């Protein structure tokens, strides 16, 4: 097999140096995004020569690689996005976030992990296979979106186009889990956490009106206090914990590789969903988010001066809806918990939780086989993706959708996503390229 070409770090550095910040499109303009499209054409000439490229919306790139088998077999869709989140200029980055510094075997910068790193290993694998004259057994699509971070429509449009053409993917792989250490607080060892489903997303605006006036004589319940009380009532226990099938499968898999007393605990939890929900909820943090709908107040507004009572106050609340629940149920429960008819609850945007993909199928086995090549000895473990990905648009009609970036990520690196000092090791990029190359080689 062809080894990864020298320079993967430098190529990722060039990608990072283009500030494709979708939330700042108005300020920065479309230039960085078009420059990115031009850059990958320069860096990956065989991909652009041998594959067919379609543009969908201003930011969707869809490459088609014709396979040797019948199209009716269903293609593989490898997904990623090339937009990134903004940077707070007051944060103390070790290296400038858009400099793409390569130092000590590490590439630093915004997008290194989310999601230009996972994107580049796909392109590297395809370019290397094309150089070998390889033809996949199935059709392969590369679906790259430029506005995932702003819930943009590029991936949604690409999914719609394929569906309208009668193309149902046999396998979809997008960002999501990674190769991590200690996947749970009491579970040692490494695991490749593969998202078999993702939570829904909902943004609500809570608003209340009240009498304005001078702050020297406030009424008992101002608009601000009414909204604040509503937010306070939406605490962590707003939604009951419930462990989905995916969590049970995750615990059973981890139990098989965990030594000592923890093995028995994991097996017990894997067979007792109610108990799992209670235990994970008590742990808080990520474990709690795996088993319940979460509520996060993110913005508040109201008032024009320090000594003036505002006549209106609002709060924005972001919810991540657990698998098995619906957006309608979620809104009803929020209204019941607020218990105040004078607080209006407006749904700004909502997306249902995805279905769950199977782990007892050929597609999941293929992911495990590719991992055996790129990350020997690391098991493939299902879990629930808590953030939203572009793959949710495919999961509405494609049965086998998995969320996994084949990169090694420490706890500190995972924390740097959307944070400070985002970085990826060059060795991790090389293993990620091997994963995708092995996956494509084994489609037959």
XYZ file of C-alpha atoms in Angstrom:
444
model
C 0.000 0.000 0.000
C 1.116 3.555 -0.669
C 2.198 5.411 2.442
C 0.759 8.899 3.105
C 2.577 11.475 1.022
C 4.965 13.749 2.940
C 3.430 17.091 3.741
C 0.004 16.289 5.196
C 0.758 18.718 8.027
C 1.667 21.492 5.613
C -1.484 20.895 3.594
C -3.651 21.080 6.705
C -1.767 24.222 7.706
C -2.739 25.849 4.426
C -6.386 24.939 5.038
C -6.300 26.391 8.549
C -4.822 29.653 7.250
C -8.067 30.294 5.363
C -10.515 31.749 7.936
C -13.675 29.991 6.749
C -15.749 31.260 9.683
C -19.342 30.710 8.619
C -20.743 32.798 11.485
C -18.714 35.779 10.206
C -19.644 35.449 6.556
C -21.023 38.979 6.374
C -17.865 40.505 7.856
C -15.301 38.368 6.005
C -17.210 37.756 2.786
C -17.198 34.547 0.719
C -13.530 34.910 -0.288
C -12.031 32.437 2.213
C -14.576 29.791 1.218
C -13.862 30.127 -2.493
C -10.146 30.157 -1.719
C -10.617 26.878 0.119
C -12.279 25.290 -2.911
C -9.388 26.500 -5.069
C -6.851 25.234 -2.535
C -8.125 21.656 -2.425
C -8.151 21.603 -6.231
C -4.458 22.502 -6.140
C -3.579 20.098 -3.324
C -5.551 17.118 -4.636
C -5.302 17.154 -8.432
C -6.282 13.498 -8.944
C -9.449 13.937 -6.890
C -10.443 16.801 -9.153
C -9.371 15.012 -12.324
C -10.961 11.609 -11.681
C -14.023 12.530 -9.618
C -16.996 14.600 -10.745
C -17.628 17.748 -8.699
C -21.037 19.356 -8.251
C -21.686 22.580 -6.337
C -24.900 22.688 -4.318
C -25.808 26.050 -2.840
C -22.843 28.373 -2.425
C -21.098 26.112 0.066
C -21.816 22.463 -0.759
C -19.212 20.337 -2.572
C -20.242 16.896 -3.807
C -17.581 14.694 -5.411
C -18.670 11.483 -7.153
C -16.257 8.568 -7.579
C -17.766 5.892 -9.821
C -17.232 2.377 -8.492
C -16.882 -0.925 -10.309
C -20.148 -2.396 -8.990
C -23.747 -1.611 -9.937
C -25.079 1.735 -8.752
C -28.071 -0.093 -7.268
C -25.779 -1.448 -4.534
C -25.880 1.978 -2.875
C -22.889 4.286 -2.430
C -20.680 5.215 0.466
C -20.864 8.868 1.510
C -17.878 10.314 3.379
C -18.745 13.661 4.933
C -16.925 16.600 6.497
C -17.269 20.379 6.716
C -14.736 23.077 5.989
C -16.227 25.960 7.933
C -15.083 26.738 11.467
C -16.397 28.585 14.497
C -15.267 32.108 15.444
C -12.330 32.877 17.701
C -12.538 35.123 20.751
C -9.623 37.487 20.226
C -9.201 37.855 23.995
C -8.376 34.154 24.398
C -4.724 33.326 24.961
C -3.791 31.016 22.098
C -0.252 29.607 22.172
C -0.110 30.120 18.405
C -2.355 32.443 16.370
C -5.540 30.503 15.572
C -5.351 31.032 11.812
C -1.574 30.726 11.409
C -1.598 26.942 10.978
C 1.633 26.553 12.950
C 3.317 23.142 12.702
C 5.558 22.447 15.681
C 6.734 19.364 17.539
C 4.724 16.946 15.428
C 1.495 18.888 15.982
C -0.632 21.155 13.755
C -2.213 24.058 15.630
C -5.168 26.218 14.645
C -8.892 26.639 14.391
C -10.328 23.691 12.483
C -7.476 21.268 13.173
C -9.979 18.868 14.732
C -13.307 20.430 13.754
C -13.414 19.678 10.958
C -10.543 20.292 8.542
C -8.458 17.530 10.104
C -11.148 14.882 9.495
C -11.750 16.368 6.030
C -8.126 16.229 4.953
C -7.690 12.550 5.863
C -10.564 11.704 3.518
C -8.961 13.623 0.655
C -5.540 12.131 1.422
C -6.903 8.594 1.290
C -8.776 9.137 -1.977
C -5.814 10.888 -3.624
C -3.458 8.068 -2.602
C -5.814 5.370 -3.846
C -6.266 7.175 -7.153
C -2.482 7.340 -7.507
C -2.455 3.541 -7.148
C -5.078 3.177 -9.870
C -7.611 1.864 -7.367
C -11.344 1.712 -8.198
C -13.792 1.191 -5.297
C -16.302 -1.639 -5.404
C -19.138 0.831 -4.750
C -19.774 4.393 -5.826
C -18.274 6.859 -3.378
C -19.454 10.390 -2.693
C -17.464 13.008 -0.801
C -19.885 15.505 0.723
C -18.245 18.645 2.109
C -20.292 21.498 3.560
C -19.207 25.058 4.246
C -21.834 26.103 6.782
C -22.304 23.216 9.221
C -21.456 25.406 12.197
C -24.330 27.752 11.375
C -26.836 24.960 10.694
C -26.487 25.840 7.040
C -28.261 24.287 4.131
C -25.382 22.898 2.074
C -25.514 19.352 3.447
C -29.300 19.454 3.627
C -29.434 20.315 -0.074
C -26.916 17.609 -0.994
C -28.966 15.021 0.906
C -32.133 16.214 -0.838
C -30.507 15.994 -4.270
C -29.333 12.430 -3.717
C -32.702 11.393 -2.352
C -34.514 12.969 -5.298
C -32.242 10.982 -7.610
C -33.265 7.782 -5.852
C -29.799 7.314 -4.340
C -29.941 5.735 -0.880
C -26.459 5.517 0.666
C -25.343 2.105 1.859
C -23.054 3.774 4.399
C -22.578 7.356 5.599
C -19.616 8.421 7.766
C -19.418 11.937 9.195
C -17.647 13.682 12.073
C -18.565 12.699 15.604
C -16.714 10.366 17.932
C -12.967 9.779 17.926
C -10.319 7.457 19.302
C -10.207 8.407 22.976
C -8.640 7.365 26.266
C -10.911 6.368 29.175
C -14.235 6.723 27.341
C -16.067 6.817 30.704
C -14.743 8.018 34.085
C -14.396 4.440 35.390
C -13.367 2.737 32.127
C -9.640 2.517 31.314
C -8.091 1.908 27.912
C -8.684 3.306 24.454
C -11.846 3.056 22.388
C -13.109 4.305 19.036
C -16.392 5.937 19.931
C -18.700 5.699 16.926
C -21.902 7.714 17.041
C -24.839 5.560 15.959
C -27.323 8.366 16.483
C -27.439 12.018 17.440
C -29.603 14.099 19.686
C -32.066 16.583 18.300
C -31.534 20.326 18.537
C -33.971 23.016 19.607
C -33.563 26.711 20.255
C -36.274 28.475 22.269
C -36.841 32.140 23.073
C -38.509 32.855 26.397
C -39.971 36.329 26.650
C -42.085 38.330 29.066
C -43.515 41.825 29.142
C -43.953 44.072 32.147
C -44.513 47.646 33.135
C -41.572 49.856 32.340
C -40.576 52.752 34.483
C -38.026 53.990 36.973
C -35.983 51.360 38.790
C -36.491 53.163 42.122
C -40.003 51.718 42.559
C -40.042 48.249 40.972
C -43.074 45.957 41.049
C -42.779 42.573 42.751
C -42.275 40.738 39.441
C -40.588 42.615 36.625
C -40.174 41.266 33.107
C -36.535 40.464 33.890
C -37.394 38.570 37.083
C -40.184 36.679 35.340
C -37.842 35.459 32.615
C -35.099 34.730 35.146
C -37.533 32.631 37.174
C -38.544 30.720 34.062
C -34.893 29.987 33.243
C -34.248 28.896 36.835
C -37.115 26.419 36.649
C -35.507 24.747 33.625
C -32.793 23.067 35.665
C -30.908 19.811 34.971
C -33.835 17.705 36.188
C -36.317 19.189 33.721
C -36.163 16.002 31.670
C -36.088 12.489 33.075
C -33.015 10.376 32.316
C -33.467 7.485 29.922
C -30.812 5.224 28.449
C -31.272 4.515 24.751
C -30.422 1.185 23.149
C -27.154 2.689 21.922
C -26.037 3.368 25.509
C -26.792 -0.225 26.483
C -24.737 -1.469 23.551
C -21.926 0.900 24.509
C -21.815 -0.378 28.078
C -21.889 -4.016 27.023
C -19.014 -3.439 24.616
C -16.943 -1.548 27.184
C -17.680 -4.203 29.792
C -16.138 -6.854 27.586
C -12.779 -5.028 27.649
C -12.759 -3.690 31.210
C -10.954 -5.642 33.954
C -11.873 -5.919 37.609
C -15.119 -5.022 39.392
C -15.952 -2.335 36.820
C -16.621 -5.122 34.295
C -19.561 -6.392 36.358
C -20.894 -2.876 36.899
C -20.835 -2.148 33.170
C -22.594 -5.401 32.349
C -25.241 -4.659 34.962
C -25.790 -1.159 33.632
C -25.909 -2.453 30.061
C -28.830 -4.705 30.949
C -30.697 -2.210 33.164
C -31.619 0.963 31.223
C -33.490 2.593 34.119
C -30.552 2.138 36.491
C -28.160 3.384 33.795
C -30.166 6.565 33.411
C -30.062 7.254 37.147
C -26.332 6.530 37.496
C -25.306 8.589 34.464
C -27.532 11.492 35.513
C -25.852 11.475 38.935
C -22.400 11.561 37.324
C -23.265 14.835 35.563
C -21.381 16.304 32.603
C -21.093 14.178 29.470
C -22.494 10.988 31.071
C -25.648 12.879 32.100
C -25.970 14.409 28.632
C -25.906 10.910 27.135
C -29.135 9.926 28.889
C -31.325 13.019 29.026
C -32.444 16.062 27.120
C -30.238 18.944 28.219
C -31.271 22.565 28.723
C -28.687 25.335 28.386
C -29.588 29.033 28.719
C -27.212 30.794 26.362
C -28.331 34.436 25.966
C -30.357 37.011 27.895
C -31.434 40.510 27.002
C -33.634 43.318 28.276
C -33.265 46.907 29.305
C -31.622 50.022 27.961
C -30.190 51.644 31.101
C -29.152 50.684 34.620
C -31.963 52.681 36.251
C -34.803 51.858 33.839
C -37.188 48.913 34.183
C -37.418 47.212 30.781
C -40.873 46.580 29.408
C -39.658 43.340 27.822
C -37.011 40.722 28.632
C -35.939 37.613 26.737
C -33.734 34.576 27.196
C -32.471 32.087 24.628
C -32.365 28.437 25.611
C -30.602 25.672 23.664
C -31.815 22.111 24.130
C -30.326 18.821 22.919
C -33.147 16.315 22.675
C -32.518 12.727 23.734
C -33.094 9.840 21.349
C -36.617 8.506 21.717
C -38.160 11.905 22.457
C -39.705 14.432 20.075
C -39.564 18.180 19.619
C -43.280 18.442 20.395
C -42.905 16.588 23.696
C -39.951 18.793 24.548
C -41.835 22.074 24.107
C -44.784 20.817 26.132
C -42.533 19.799 29.006
C -40.735 23.165 28.975
C -44.041 24.998 29.208
C -45.191 22.761 32.072
C -41.974 23.343 34.010
C -42.070 27.129 33.557
C -45.656 27.242 34.910
C -46.184 30.842 33.850
C -48.680 31.723 31.093
C -47.187 35.220 30.894
C -43.882 33.826 29.625
C -44.112 33.072 25.922
C -42.133 30.143 24.543
C -41.177 30.558 20.892
C -39.495 27.787 18.901
C -36.788 29.420 16.800
C -35.518 26.212 15.206
C -35.917 22.505 15.888
C -34.579 19.233 14.562
C -35.770 15.810 15.681
C -33.320 13.301 17.171
C -31.976 10.878 14.595
C -32.801 7.179 14.399
C -30.239 4.701 15.713
C -28.019 2.836 13.273
C -27.372 -0.842 13.872
C -24.130 -2.313 15.159
C -25.032 -5.831 13.978
C -24.576 -5.177 10.281
C -21.896 -5.335 7.613
C -21.387 -1.572 7.683
C -20.417 -1.411 11.353
C -18.193 -4.452 10.892
C -16.485 -2.617 8.029
C -15.702 0.314 10.323
C -14.233 -2.101 12.870
C -12.134 -3.781 10.157
C -10.750 -0.430 9.019
C -9.931 0.436 12.633
C -7.975 -2.808 12.939
C -5.698 -1.449 10.205
C -5.362 2.142 11.401
C -5.633 1.630 15.166
C -4.801 -2.024 15.954
C -6.349 -3.300 19.166
C -8.778 -0.381 19.554
C -12.400 -1.605 19.686
C -15.301 0.069 17.881
C -17.797 1.185 20.528
C -21.229 2.703 19.769
C -22.417 5.821 21.528
C -24.818 8.758 21.114
C -23.566 11.970 19.516
C -24.609 14.941 21.646
C -23.849 17.700 19.137
C -25.514 18.156 15.757
C -23.808 17.086 12.534
C -24.573 17.438 8.841
C -25.231 13.686 8.699
C -28.625 14.146 10.357
C -29.967 15.164 6.940
C -28.967 11.761 5.539
C -30.195 9.786 8.537
C -33.777 10.659 7.672
C -33.636 8.221 4.755
C -30.349 6.294 4.979
C -30.302 3.417 7.490
C -26.561 3.146 8.202
C -25.176 6.516 9.307
C -22.210 6.703 11.663
C -20.471 9.668 13.239
C -16.768 9.062 13.652
C -13.615 11.029 12.921
C -10.728 8.517 12.851
C -8.374 10.751 14.834
C -6.799 10.224 18.239
C -8.042 12.912 20.622
C -6.934 13.406 24.219
C -9.298 14.993 26.723
C -7.415 18.262 26.318
C -7.729 18.125 22.537
C -11.449 17.408 22.747
C -11.808 20.403 25.050
C -10.010 22.576 22.492
C -12.774 22.015 19.912
C -14.643 25.342 19.770
C -12.158 26.429 22.438
C -8.518 27.516 22.717
C -5.386 25.921 21.218
C -7.174 23.472 18.929
C -4.564 21.043 17.615
C -4.013 17.621 16.065
C -0.960 15.361 15.986
C 0.538 14.577 12.586
C 0.678 10.895 13.546
C -3.078 11.007 14.190
C -3.665 12.438 10.718
C -1.606 9.635 9.170
C -3.633 7.011 11.057
C -6.832 8.742 9.955
C -5.729 8.481 6.323
C -5.040 4.770 6.798
C -8.527 4.288 8.250
C -10.290 5.757 5.218
C -7.986 4.008 2.801
C -8.672 0.659 4.490
C -12.400 1.330 4.520
C -12.507 2.059 0.803
C -10.285 -0.899 -0.067
C -12.602 -3.273 1.803
C -15.882 -2.219 0.218
C -15.825 -5.314 -1.978
